[in-house]
CSV table of C-alpha atoms and ligand atoms in Angstrom, one decimal:
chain,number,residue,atom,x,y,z
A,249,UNK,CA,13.2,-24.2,127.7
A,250,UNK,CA,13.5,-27.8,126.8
A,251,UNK,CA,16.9,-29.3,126.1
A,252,UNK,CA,15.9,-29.7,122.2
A,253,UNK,CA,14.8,-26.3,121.6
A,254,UNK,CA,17.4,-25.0,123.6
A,255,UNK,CA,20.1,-26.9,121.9
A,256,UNK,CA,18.2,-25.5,119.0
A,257,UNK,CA,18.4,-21.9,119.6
A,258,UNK,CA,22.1,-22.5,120.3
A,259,UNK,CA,23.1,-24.0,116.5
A,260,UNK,CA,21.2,-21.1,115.5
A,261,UNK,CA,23.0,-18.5,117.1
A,262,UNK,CA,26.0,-20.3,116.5
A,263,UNK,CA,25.2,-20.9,112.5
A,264,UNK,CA,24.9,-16.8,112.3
A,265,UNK,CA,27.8,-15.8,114.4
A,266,UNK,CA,30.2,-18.5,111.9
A,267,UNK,CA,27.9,-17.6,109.0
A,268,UNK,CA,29.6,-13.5,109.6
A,269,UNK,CA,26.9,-12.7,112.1
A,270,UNK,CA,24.1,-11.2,109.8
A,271,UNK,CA,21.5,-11.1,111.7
A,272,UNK,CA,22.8,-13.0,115.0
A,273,UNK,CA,20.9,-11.5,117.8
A,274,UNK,CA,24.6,-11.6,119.1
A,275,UNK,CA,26.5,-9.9,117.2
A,276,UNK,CA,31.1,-9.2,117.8
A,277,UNK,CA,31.6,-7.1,120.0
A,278,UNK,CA,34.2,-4.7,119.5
A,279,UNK,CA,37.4,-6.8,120.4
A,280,UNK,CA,40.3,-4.4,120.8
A,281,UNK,CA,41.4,-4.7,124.2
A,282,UNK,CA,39.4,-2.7,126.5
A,283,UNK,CA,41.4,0.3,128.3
A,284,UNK,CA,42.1,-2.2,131.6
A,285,UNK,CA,44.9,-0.2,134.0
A,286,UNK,CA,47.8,-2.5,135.2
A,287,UNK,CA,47.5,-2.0,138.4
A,288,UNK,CA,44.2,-0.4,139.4
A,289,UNK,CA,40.7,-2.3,140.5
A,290,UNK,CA,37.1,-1.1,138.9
A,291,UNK,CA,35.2,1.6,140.6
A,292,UNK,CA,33.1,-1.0,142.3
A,293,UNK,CA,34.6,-3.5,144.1
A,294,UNK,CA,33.0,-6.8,142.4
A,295,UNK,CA,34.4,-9.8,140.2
A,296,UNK,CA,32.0,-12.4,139.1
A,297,UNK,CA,32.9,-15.7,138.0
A,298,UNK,CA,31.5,-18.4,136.3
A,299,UNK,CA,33.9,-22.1,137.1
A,300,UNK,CA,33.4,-25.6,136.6
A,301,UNK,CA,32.3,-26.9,140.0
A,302,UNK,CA,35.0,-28.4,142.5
A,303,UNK,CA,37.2,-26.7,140.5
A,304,UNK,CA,38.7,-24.3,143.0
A,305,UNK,CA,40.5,-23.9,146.5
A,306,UNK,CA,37.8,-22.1,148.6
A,307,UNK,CA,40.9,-20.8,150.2
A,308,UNK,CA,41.9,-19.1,147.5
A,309,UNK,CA,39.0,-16.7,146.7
A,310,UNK,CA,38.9,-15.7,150.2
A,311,UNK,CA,42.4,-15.2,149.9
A,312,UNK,CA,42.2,-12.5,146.9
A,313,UNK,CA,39.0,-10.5,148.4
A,314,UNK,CA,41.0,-10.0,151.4
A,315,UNK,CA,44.6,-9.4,149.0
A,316,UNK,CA,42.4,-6.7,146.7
A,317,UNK,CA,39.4,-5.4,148.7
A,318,UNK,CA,37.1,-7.2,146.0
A,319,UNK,CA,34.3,-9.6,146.5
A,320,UNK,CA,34.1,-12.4,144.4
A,321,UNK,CA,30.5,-13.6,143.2
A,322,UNK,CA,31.0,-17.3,142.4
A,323,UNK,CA,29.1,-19.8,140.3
A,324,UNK,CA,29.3,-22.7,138.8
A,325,UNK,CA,28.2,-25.0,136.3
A,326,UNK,CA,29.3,-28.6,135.0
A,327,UNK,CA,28.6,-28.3,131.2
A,328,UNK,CA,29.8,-26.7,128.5
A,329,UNK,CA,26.6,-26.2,126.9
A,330,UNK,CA,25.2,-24.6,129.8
A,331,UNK,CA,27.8,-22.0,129.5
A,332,UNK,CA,27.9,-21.7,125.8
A,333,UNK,CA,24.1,-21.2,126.0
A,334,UNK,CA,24.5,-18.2,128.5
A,335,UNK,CA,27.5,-16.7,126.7
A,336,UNK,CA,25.4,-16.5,123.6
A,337,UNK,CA,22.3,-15.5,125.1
A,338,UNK,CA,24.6,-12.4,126.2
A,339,UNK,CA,24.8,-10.3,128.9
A,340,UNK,CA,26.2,-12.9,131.6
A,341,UNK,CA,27.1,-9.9,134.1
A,342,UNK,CA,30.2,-12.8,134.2
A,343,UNK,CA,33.6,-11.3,134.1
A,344,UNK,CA,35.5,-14.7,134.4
A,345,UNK,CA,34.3,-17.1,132.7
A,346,UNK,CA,36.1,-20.6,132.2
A,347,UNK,CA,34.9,-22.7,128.7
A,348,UNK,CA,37.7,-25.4,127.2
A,349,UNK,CA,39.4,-24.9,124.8
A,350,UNK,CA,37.3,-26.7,122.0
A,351,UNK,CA,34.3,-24.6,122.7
A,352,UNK,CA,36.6,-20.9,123.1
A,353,UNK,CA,37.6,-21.3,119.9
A,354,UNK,CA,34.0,-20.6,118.5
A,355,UNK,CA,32.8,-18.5,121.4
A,356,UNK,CA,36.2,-16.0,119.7
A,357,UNK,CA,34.5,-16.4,116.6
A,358,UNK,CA,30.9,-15.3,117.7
A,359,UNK,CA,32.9,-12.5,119.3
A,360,UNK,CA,32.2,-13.3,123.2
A,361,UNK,CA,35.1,-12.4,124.6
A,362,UNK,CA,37.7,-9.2,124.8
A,363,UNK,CA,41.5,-9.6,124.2
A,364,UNK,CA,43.4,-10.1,127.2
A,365,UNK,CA,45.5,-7.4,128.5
A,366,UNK,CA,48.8,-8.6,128.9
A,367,UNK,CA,50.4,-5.6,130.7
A,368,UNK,CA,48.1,-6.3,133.5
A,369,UNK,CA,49.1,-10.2,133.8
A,370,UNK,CA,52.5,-9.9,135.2
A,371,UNK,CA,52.3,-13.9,136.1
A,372,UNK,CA,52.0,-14.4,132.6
A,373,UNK,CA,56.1,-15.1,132.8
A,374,UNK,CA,55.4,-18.1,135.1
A,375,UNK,CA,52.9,-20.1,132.2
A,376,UNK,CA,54.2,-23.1,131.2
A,377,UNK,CA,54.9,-22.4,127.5
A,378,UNK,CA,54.0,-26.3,126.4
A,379,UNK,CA,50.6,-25.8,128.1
A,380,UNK,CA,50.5,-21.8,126.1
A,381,UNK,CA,51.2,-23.3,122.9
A,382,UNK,CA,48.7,-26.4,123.5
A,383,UNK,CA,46.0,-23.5,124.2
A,384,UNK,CA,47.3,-21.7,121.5
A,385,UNK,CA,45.5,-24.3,119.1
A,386,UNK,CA,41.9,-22.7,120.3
A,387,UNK,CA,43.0,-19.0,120.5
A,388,UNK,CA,45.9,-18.5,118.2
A,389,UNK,CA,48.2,-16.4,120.0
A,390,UNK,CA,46.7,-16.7,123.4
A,391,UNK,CA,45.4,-13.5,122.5
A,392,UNK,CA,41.8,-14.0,124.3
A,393,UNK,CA,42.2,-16.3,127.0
A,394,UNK,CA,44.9,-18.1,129.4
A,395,UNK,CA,45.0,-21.9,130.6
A,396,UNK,CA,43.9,-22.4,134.5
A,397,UNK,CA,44.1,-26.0,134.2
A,398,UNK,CA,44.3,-28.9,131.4
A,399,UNK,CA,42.8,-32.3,131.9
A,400,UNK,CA,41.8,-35.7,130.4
A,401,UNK,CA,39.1,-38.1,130.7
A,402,UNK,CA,39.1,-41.8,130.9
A,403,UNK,CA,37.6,-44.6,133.2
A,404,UNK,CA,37.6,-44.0,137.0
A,405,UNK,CA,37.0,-47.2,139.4
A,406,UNK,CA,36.6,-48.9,142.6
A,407,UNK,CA,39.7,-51.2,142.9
A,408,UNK,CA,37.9,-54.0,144.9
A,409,UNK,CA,34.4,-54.2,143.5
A,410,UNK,CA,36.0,-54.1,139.6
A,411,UNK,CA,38.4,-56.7,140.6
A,412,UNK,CA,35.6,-59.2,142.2
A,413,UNK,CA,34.0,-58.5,139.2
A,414,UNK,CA,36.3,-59.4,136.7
A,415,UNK,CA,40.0,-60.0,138.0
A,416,UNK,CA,41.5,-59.2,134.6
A,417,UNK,CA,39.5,-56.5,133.9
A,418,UNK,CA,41.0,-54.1,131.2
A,419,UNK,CA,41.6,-51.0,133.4
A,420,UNK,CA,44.1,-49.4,130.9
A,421,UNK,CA,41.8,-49.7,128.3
A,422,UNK,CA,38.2,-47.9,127.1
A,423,UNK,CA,37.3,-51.2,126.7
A,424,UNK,CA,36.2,-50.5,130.6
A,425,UNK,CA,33.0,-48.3,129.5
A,426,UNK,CA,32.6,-48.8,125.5
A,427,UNK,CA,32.9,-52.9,125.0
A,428,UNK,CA,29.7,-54.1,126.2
A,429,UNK,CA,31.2,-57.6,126.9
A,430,UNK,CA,33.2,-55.7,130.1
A,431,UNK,CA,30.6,-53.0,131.1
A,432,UNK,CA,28.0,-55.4,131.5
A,433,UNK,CA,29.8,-56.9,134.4
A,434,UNK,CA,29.6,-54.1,136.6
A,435,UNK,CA,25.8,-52.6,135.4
A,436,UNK,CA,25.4,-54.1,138.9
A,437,UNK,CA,27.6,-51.8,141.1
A,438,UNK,CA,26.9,-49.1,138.9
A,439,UNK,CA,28.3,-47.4,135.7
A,440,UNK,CA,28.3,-43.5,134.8
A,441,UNK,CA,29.3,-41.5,132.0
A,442,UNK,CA,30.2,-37.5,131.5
A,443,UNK,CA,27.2,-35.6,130.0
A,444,UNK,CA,29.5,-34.5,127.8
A,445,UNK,CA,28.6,-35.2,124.2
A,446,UNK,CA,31.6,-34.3,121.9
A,447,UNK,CA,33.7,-35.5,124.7
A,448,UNK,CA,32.3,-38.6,124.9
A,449,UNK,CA,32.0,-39.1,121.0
A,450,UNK,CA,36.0,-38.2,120.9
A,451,UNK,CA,36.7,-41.1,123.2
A,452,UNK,CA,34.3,-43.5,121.5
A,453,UNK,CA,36.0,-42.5,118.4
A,454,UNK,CA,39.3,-43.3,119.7
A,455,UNK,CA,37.5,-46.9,121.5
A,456,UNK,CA,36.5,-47.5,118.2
A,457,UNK,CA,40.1,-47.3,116.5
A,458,UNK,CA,38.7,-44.4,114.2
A,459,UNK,CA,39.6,-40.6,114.3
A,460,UNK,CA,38.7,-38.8,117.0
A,461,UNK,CA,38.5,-35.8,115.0
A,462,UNK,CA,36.1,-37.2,112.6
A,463,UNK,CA,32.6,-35.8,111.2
A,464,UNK,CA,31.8,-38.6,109.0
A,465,UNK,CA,28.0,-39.7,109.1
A,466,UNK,CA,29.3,-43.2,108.6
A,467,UNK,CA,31.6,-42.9,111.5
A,468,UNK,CA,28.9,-40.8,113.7
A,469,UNK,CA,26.6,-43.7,113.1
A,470,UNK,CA,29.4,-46.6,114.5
A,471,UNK,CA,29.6,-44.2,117.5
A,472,UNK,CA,26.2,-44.0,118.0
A,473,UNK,CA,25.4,-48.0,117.6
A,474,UNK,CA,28.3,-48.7,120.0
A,475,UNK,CA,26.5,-45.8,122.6
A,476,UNK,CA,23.4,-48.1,122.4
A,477,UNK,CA,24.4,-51.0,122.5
A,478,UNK,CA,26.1,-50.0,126.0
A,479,UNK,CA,23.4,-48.1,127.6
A,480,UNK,CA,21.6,-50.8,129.2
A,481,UNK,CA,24.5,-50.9,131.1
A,482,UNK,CA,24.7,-46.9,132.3
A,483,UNK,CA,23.0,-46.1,135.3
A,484,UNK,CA,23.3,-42.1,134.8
A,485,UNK,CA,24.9,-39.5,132.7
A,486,UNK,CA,26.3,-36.7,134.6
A,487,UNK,CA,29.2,-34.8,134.7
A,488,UNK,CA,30.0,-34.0,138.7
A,489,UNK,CA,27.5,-36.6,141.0
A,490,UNK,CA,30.1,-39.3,140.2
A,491,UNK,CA,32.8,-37.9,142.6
A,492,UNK,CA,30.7,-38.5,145.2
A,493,UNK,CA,29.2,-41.6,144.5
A,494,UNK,CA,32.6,-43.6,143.3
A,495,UNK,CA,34.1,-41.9,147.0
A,496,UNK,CA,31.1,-44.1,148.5
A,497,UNK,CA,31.0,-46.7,146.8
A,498,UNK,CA,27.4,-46.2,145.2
A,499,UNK,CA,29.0,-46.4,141.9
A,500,UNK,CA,32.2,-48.3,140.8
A,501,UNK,CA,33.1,-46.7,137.5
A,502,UNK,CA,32.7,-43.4,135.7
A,503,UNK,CA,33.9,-42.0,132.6
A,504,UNK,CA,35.2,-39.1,134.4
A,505,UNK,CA,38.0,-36.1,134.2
A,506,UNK,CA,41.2,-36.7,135.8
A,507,UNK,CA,41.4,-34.5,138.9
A,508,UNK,CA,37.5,-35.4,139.7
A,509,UNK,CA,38.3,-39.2,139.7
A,510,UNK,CA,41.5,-37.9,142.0
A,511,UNK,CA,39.3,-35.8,144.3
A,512,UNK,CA,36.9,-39.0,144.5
A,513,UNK,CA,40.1,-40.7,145.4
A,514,UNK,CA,40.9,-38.6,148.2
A,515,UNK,CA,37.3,-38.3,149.3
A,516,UNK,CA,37.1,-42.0,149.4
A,517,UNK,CA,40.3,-42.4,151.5
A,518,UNK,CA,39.4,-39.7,154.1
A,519,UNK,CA,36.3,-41.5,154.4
A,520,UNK,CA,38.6,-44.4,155.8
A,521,UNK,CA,35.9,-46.9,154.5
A,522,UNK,CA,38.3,-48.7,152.3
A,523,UNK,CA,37.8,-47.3,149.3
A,524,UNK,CA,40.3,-47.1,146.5
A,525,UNK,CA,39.4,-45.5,143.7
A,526,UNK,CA,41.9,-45.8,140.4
A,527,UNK,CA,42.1,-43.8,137.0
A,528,UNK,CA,44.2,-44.6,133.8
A,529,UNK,CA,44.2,-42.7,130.6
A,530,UNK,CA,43.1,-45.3,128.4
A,531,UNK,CA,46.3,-46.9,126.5
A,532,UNK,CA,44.4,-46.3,123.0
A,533,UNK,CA,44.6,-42.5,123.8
A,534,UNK,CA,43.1,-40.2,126.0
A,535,UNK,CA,41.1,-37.0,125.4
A,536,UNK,CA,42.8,-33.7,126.7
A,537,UNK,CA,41.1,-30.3,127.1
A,538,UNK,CA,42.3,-27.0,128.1
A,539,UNK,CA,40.1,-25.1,130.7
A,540,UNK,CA,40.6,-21.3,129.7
A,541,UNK,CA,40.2,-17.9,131.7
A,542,UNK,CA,38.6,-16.0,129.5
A,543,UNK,CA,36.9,-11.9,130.0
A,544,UNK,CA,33.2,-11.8,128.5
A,545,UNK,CA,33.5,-8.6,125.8
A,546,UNK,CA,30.2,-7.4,128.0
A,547,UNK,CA,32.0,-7.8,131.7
A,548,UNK,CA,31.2,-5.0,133.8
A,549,UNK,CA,34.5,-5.1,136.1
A,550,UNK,CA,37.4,-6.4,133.1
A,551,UNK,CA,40.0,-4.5,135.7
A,552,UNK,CA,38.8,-7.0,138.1
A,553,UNK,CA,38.8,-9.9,136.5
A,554,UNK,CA,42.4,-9.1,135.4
A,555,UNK,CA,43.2,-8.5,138.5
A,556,UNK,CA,41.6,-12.0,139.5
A,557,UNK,CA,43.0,-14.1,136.6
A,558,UNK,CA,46.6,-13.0,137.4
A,559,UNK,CA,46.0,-13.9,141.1
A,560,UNK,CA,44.9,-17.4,139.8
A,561,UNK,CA,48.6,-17.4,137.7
A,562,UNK,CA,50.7,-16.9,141.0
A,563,UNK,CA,52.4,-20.2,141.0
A,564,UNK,CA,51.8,-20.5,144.5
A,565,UNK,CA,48.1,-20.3,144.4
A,566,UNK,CA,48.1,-22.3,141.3
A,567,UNK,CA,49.6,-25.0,143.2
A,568,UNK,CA,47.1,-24.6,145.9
A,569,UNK,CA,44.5,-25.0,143.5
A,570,UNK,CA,46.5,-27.9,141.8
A,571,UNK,CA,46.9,-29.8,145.1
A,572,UNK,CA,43.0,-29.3,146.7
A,573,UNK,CA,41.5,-30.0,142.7
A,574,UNK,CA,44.3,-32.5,141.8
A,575,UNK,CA,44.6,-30.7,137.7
A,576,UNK,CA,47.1,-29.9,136.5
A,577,UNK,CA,47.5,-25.9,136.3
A,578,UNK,CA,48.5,-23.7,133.3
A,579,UNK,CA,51.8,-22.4,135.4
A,580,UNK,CA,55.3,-24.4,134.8
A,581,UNK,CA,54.9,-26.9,137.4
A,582,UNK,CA,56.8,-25.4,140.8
A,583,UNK,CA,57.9,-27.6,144.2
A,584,UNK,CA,54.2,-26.1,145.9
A,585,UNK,CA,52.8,-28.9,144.2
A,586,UNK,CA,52.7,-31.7,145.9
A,587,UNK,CA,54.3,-34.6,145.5
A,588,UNK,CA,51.6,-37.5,144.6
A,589,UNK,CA,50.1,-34.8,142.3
A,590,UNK,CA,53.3,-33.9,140.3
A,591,UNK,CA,53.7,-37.4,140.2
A,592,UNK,CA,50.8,-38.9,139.3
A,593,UNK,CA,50.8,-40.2,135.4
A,594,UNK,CA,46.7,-39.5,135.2
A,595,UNK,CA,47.0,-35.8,136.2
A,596,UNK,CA,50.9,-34.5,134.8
A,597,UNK,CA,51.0,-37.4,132.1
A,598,UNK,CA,54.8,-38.4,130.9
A,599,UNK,CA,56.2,-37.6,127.6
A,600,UNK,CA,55.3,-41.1,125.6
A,601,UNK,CA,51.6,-40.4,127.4
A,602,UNK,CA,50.8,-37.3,126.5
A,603,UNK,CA,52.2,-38.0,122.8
A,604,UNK,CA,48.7,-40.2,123.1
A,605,UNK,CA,46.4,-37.5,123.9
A,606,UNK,CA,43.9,-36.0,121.1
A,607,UNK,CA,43.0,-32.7,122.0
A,608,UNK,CA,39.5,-32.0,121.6
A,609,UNK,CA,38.8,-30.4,118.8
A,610,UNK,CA,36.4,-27.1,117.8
A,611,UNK,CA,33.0,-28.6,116.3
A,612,UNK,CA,30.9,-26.7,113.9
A,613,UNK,CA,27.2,-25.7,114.6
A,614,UNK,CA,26.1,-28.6,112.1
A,615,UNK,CA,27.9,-31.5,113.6
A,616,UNK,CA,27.2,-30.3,116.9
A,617,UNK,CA,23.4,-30.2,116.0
A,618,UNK,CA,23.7,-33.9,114.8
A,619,UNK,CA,25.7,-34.7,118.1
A,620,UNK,CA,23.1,-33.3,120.5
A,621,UNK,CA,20.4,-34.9,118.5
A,622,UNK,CA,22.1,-38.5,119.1
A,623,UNK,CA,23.5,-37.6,122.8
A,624,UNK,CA,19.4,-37.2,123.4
A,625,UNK,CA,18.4,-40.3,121.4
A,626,UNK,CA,21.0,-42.2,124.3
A,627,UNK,CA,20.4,-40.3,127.6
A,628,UNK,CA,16.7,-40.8,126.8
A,629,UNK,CA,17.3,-44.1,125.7
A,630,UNK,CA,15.1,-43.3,122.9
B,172,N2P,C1,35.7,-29.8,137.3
B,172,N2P,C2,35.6,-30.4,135.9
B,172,N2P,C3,36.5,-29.6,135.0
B,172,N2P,C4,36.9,-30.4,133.8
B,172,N2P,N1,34.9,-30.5,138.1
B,172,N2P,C5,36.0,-30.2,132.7
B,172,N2P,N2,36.3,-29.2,131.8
């Protein structure tokens, strides 16, 4: 299916499920909690989960189906959309799925997932409430879903090739990626940006000194002339190649999620090449997003993946997680974590920081229809 017609079919489905479902071809699922045991596994030994890509200590999974006797069926996916598209679409045969906390808050509304069953979460005492109450803002309550890890997005770069380039470069700033004056000076060594449109248009917003939050045609049309007017300058739009290619130096600057532009980071410095890759939320204000475990209302082993989700809120596998992904986890942060992690401002941001962060927020089927109209226009550069 084309991207168009896909994104399409997706404000449709979306449009009935806000408009009270008449005639979605999805429609709510019954959302009581299903009757999940506290203790016991499904009949058939099987959890399948859907994550974000790098996104997971391999360690870990092997680490539960040896713990519970359960195989784990992983996949993954780098968008969003992607999942939203497959949630909607229905039957997934997903039991963990993990959408952020922007795009939850509508899947709840098209009645996607069931309630969590808190009685089988025992590590639900180890949450951090802050991060609960943040996540709260998508799922009132926490009543559907739990954090696994928050993050923000700003510029990722190579140290030496941005500095050659332009020694004062603004690397605080999202002047880095959205003022064509500065990302014109390294169209050269090679310039990415998430394929993440609401994301993207948040941060533009924020570039733009306007509210990130806004709708407004006038202020969708200033984001869009400041995307064109910089995409002669972008050499892709994707939203995991870019760990890679900053680790080896094919690219020297991404708008990228915090622990990726970490991971690229450490990939570079294994690499021993000399390679040093640095990430700042942007001093304007960064975007934040809440990546949430969440049960599909159709999941054939919900025993499972409570069973899995509660593993994932041990604060010692968290922190495993937290010190191989480099996000930071939905847990109360605990001495497991390593040091450089706990410590670093782009991954556990300080107070005065992370009073700069705009969460992003839930979009309506309209605006994202106009969104994914002018996030086509500029990855076709059309
Ligand atoms: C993992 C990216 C997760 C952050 N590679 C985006 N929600």
């Amino acid at each position: 299916m084309s991207t168009a017609l896909r994104s399409l079919c997706l404000s449709a489905v979306l449009a009935a499920a806000f408009a009270g479902c008449s005639g979605s071809p999805n429609p709510p699922a019954d959302q009581s909690a299903k009757p999940t045991s506290t203790t016991g596994a499904d009949a058939e030994k099987v959890v399948n989960v859907y994550n974000w890509s790098d996104y997971i200590d391999p360690t870990v999974i092997t680490d539960f189906q040896k713990e519970y006797g359960i195989k784990v069926n992983y996949d993954v996916f780098d968008s969003n959309e992607v999942l939203e598209t497959k949630l909607l679409t229905g039957h997934t045969n997903y039991d963990v799925v993990v959408p952020s906390g922007a795009f939850l808050a509508r899947q709840i509304q098209a009645g996607v997932y069931q309630k969590l069953n808190r009685a089988a979460l025992p590590n639900w005492k180890d949450l951090d409430p802050e991060v609960a109450k943040k996540a709260a803002q998508y799922d009132p309550d926490n009543t559907y879903a739990v954090d696994f890890m928050w993050i923000t997005s700003g510029p990722g770069f190579n140290v030496e090739k941005i500095k050659q380039r332009m020694p004062d470069a603004p690397v605080d700033s999202w002047r880095m990626l959205f003022d064509p004056a500065v990302v014109s000076k390294f169209a050269d060594c090679g310039v990415s940006l998430l394929d993440a449109p609401t994301e993207v248009i948040s941060a533009v917003l924020i570039y733009l000194g306007k509210d990130p939050n806004s709708t407004s045609t006038e202020d969708m049309q200033a984001v869009e002339k400041a995307l064109t007017a910089i995409r002669p300058y972008i050499r892709y739009v994707h939203s995991s190649r870019y760990i890679d290619d900053l680790a080896n130096g094919e690219t020297c600057l991404a708008l990228g999620w915090s622990g990726d532009v970490k991971q690229a980071h450490d990939r570079a410095k294994e690499a021993g090449k000399g390679i040093d890759i640095g990430y700042h939320i942007p001093k304007e204000g960064g975007v934040s997003n809440y990546d949430m475990l969440a049960i599909p209302a159709d999941a054939p082993h919900p025993n499972n993946a409570h069973l899995f989700i509660n593993f994932l809120m041990r604060p010692e596998i968290a922190a495993r997680n937290t010190n191989l992904i480099k996000y930071a986890n939905g847990d109360t942060p605990t001495p497991d974590i390593k040091e450089d992690i706990r410590n670093d401002p782009g991954v556990y941001p300080p107070p005065q920081m992370l009073a700069k962060l705009y969460p992003e927020p839930m979009r309506t089927p309209d605006f994202t229809r106009i969104v994914t109209r002018m996030w086509t226009r500029f990855k076709t550069n059309k």
